[in-house]
PDB file of C-alpha atoms and ligand atoms in Angstrom:
ATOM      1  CA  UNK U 491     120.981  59.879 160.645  1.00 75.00           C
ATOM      2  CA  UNK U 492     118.416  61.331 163.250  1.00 79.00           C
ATOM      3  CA  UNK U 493     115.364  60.083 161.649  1.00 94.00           C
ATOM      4  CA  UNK U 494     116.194  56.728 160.766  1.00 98.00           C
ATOM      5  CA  UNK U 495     114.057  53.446 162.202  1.00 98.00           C
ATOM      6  CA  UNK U 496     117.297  51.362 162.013  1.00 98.00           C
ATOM      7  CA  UNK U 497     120.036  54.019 162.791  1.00 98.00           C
ATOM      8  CA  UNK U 498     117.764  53.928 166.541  1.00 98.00           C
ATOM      9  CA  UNK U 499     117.848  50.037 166.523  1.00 98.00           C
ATOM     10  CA  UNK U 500     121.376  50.163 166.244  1.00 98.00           C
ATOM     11  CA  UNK U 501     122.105  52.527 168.906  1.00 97.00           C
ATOM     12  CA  UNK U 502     119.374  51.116 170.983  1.00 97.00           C
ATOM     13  CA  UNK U 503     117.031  53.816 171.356  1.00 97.00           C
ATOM     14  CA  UNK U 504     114.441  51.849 169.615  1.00 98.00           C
ATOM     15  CA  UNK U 505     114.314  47.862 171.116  1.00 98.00           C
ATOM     16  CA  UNK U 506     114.473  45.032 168.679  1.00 98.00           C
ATOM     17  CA  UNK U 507     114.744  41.066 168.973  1.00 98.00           C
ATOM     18  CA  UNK U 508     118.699  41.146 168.555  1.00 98.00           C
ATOM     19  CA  UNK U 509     119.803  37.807 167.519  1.00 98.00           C
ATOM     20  CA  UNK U 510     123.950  38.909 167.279  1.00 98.00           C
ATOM     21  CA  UNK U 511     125.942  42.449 167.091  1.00 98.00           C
ATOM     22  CA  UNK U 512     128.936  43.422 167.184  1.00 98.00           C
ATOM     23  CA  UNK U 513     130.839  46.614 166.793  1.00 97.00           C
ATOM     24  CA  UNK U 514     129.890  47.264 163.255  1.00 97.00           C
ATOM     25  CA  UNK U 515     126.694  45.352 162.646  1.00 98.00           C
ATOM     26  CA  UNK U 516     123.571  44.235 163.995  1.00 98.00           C
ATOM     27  CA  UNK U 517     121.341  41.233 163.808  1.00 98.00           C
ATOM     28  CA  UNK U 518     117.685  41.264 164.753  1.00 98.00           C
ATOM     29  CA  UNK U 519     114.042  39.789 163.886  1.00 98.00           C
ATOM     30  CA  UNK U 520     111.864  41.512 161.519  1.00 98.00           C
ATOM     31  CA  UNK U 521     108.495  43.003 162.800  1.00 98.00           C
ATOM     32  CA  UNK U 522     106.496  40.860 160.471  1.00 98.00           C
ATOM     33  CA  UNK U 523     108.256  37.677 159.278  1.00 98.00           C
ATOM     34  CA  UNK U 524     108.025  36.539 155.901  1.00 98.00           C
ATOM     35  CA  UNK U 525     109.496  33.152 156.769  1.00 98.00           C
ATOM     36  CA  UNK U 526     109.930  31.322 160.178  1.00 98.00           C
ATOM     37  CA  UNK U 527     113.255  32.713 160.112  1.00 98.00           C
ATOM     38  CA  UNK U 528     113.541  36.185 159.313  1.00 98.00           C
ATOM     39  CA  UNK U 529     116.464  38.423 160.152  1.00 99.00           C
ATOM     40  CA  UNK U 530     118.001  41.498 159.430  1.00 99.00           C
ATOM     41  CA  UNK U 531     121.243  42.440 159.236  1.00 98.00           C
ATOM     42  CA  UNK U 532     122.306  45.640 159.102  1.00 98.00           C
ATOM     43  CA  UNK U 533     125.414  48.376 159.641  1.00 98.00           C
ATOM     44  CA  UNK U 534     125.383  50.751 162.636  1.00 98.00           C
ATOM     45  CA  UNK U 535     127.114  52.918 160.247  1.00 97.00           C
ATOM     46  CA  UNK U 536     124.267  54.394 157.788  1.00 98.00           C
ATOM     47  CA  UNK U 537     124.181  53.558 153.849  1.00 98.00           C
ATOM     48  CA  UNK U 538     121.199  54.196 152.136  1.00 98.00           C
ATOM     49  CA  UNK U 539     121.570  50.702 150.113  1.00 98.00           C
ATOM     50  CA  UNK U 540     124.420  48.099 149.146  1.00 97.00           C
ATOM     51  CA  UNK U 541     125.643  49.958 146.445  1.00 98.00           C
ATOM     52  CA  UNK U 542     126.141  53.062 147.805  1.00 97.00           C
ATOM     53  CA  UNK U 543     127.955  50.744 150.868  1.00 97.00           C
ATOM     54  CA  UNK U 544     129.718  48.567 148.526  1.00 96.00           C
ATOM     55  CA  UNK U 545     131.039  52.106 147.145  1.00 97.00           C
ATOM     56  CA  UNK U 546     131.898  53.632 150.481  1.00 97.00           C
ATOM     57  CA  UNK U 547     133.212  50.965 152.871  1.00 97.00           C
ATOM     58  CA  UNK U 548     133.243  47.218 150.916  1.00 97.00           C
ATOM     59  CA  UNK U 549     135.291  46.413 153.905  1.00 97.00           C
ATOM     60  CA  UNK U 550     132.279  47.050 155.956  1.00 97.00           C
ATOM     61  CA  UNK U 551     130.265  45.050 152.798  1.00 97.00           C
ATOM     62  CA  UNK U 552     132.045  41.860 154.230  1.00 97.00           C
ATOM     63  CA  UNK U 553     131.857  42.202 157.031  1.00 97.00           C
ATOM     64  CA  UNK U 554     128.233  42.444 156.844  1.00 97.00           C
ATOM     65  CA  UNK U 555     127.862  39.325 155.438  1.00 98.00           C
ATOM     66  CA  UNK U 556     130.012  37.781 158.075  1.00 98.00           C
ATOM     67  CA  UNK U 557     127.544  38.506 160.553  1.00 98.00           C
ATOM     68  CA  UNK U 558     124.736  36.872 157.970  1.00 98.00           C
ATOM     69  CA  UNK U 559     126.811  33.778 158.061  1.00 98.00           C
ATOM     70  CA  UNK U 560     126.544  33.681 161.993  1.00 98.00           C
ATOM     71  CA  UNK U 561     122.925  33.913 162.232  1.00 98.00           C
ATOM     72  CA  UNK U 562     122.831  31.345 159.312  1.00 98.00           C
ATOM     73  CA  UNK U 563     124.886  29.403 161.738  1.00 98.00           C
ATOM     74  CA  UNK U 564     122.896  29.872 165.127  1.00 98.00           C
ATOM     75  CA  UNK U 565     119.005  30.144 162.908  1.00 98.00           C
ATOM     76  CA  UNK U 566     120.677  26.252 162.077  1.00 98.00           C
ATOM     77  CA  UNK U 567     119.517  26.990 158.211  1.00 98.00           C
ATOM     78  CA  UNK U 568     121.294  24.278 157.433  1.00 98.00           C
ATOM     79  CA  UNK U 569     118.274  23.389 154.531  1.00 98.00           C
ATOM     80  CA  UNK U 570     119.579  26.926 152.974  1.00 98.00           C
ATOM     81  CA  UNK U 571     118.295  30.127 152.897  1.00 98.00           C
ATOM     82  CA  UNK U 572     118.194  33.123 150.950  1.00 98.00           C
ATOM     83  CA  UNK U 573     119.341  36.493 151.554  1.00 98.00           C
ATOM     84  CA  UNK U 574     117.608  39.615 149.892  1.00 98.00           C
ATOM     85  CA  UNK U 575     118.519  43.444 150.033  1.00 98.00           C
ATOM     86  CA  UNK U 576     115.162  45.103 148.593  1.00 98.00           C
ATOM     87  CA  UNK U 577     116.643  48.655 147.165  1.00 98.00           C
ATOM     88  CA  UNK U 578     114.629  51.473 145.912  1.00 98.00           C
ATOM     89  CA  UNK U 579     111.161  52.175 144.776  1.00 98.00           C
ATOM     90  CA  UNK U 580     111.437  48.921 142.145  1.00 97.00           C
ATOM     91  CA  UNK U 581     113.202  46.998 144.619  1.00 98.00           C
ATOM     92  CA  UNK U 582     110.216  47.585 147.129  1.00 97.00           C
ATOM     93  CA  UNK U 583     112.531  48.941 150.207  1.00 98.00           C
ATOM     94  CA  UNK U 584     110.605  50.324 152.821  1.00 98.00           C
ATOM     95  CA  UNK U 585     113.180  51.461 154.883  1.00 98.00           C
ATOM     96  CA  UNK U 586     116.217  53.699 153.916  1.00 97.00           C
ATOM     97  CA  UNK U 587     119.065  51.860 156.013  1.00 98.00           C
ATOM     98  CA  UNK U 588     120.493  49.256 154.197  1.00 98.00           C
ATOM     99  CA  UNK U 589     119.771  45.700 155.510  1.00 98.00           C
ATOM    100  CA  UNK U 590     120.084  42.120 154.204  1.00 98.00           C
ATOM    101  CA  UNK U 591     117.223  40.240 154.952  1.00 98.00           C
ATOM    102  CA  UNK U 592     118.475  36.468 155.992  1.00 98.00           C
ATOM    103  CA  UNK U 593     114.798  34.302 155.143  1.00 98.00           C
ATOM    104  CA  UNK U 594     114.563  31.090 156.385  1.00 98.00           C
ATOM    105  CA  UNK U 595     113.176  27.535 158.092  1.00 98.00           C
ATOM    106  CA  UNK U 596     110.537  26.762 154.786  1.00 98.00           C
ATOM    107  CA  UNK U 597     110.947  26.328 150.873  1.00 98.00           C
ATOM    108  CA  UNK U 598     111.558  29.895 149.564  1.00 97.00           C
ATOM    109  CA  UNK U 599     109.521  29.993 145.851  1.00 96.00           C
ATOM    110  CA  UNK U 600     111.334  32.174 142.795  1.00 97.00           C
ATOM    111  CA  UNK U 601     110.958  34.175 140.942  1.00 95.00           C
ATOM    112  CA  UNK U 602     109.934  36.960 143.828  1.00 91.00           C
ATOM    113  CA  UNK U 603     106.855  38.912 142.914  1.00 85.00           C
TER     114      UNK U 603
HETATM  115  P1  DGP O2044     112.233  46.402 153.201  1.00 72.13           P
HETATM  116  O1  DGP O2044     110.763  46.510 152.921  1.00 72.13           O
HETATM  117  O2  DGP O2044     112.982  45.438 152.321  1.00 72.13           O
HETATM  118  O3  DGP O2044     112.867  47.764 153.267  1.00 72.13           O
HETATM  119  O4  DGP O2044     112.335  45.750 154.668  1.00 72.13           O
HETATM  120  C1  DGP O2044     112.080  46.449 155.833  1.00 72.13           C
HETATM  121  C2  DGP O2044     111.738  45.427 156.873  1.00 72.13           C
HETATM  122  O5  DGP O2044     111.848  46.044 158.143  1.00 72.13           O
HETATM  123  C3  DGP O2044     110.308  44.873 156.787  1.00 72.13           C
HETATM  124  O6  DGP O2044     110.381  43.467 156.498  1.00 72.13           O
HETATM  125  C4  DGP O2044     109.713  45.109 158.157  1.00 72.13           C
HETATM  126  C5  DGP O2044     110.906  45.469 159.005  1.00 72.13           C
HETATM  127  N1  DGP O2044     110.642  46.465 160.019  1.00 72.13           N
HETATM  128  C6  DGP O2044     110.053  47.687 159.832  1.00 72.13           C
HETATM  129  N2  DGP O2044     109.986  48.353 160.987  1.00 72.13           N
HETATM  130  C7  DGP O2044     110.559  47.538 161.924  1.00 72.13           C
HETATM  131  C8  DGP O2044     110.800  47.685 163.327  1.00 72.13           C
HETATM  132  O7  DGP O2044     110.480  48.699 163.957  1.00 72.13           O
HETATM  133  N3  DGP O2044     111.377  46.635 163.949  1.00 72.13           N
HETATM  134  C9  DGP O2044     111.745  45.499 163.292  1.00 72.13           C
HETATM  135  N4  DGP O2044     112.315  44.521 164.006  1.00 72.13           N
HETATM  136  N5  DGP O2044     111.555  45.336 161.973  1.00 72.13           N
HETATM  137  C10 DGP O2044     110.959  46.344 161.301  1.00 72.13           C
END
């Protein structure tokens, strides 16, 4: 998509903190972390949200989550973690490109607000 923030990071035209990649996925820190480890992971391929990806590709879906396990793995969350995918208006998504958010490195509270 030509106007998307994370289509660019994905294809490089826009530089991020990339913590892993490979040919279907990237793994990078978010602007403004929420925790002191705060990643997202997201398809170069674009998917509004998980849903319509799950739909689409749940191959890809997997795969996805493959690369959240790395990061897991080299962000040593070995306390735990939690992994989010804000989607919609309700959900509080801010940007249109699918992406799991992989939090943490501190107690995560619940409920979410
Ligand atoms: P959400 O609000 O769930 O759609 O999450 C979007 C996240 O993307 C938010 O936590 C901030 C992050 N973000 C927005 N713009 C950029 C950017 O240009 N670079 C990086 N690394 N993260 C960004």
């Amino acid at each position: 998509m030509n106007d998307c923030l994370f289509c660019k990071i994905a294809s490089g035209q826009i530089p991020a903190d990339i913590v892993a990649e490979n040919e279907i996925a990237v793994a990078f820190r978010d602007i403004s972390p929420e925790a002191p480890s705060h990643v997202l992971v997201i398809p170069r391929e674009h998917h509004d949200n998980v849903a319509d990806l799950a739909l689409a590709n749940p191959l890809l879906a997997g795969q996805l989550l493959a690369l959240a396990a790395e990061v897991i793995q080299t962000e040593k969350l070995t306390n735990g973690y939690r992994i989010v995918t804000n989607t919609g208006v309700d959900g509080g998504q801010s940007v249109n490109h699918l992406h799991f958010h992989v939090l943490g490195g501190r107690g995560l509270t619940w409920p979410p607000g």
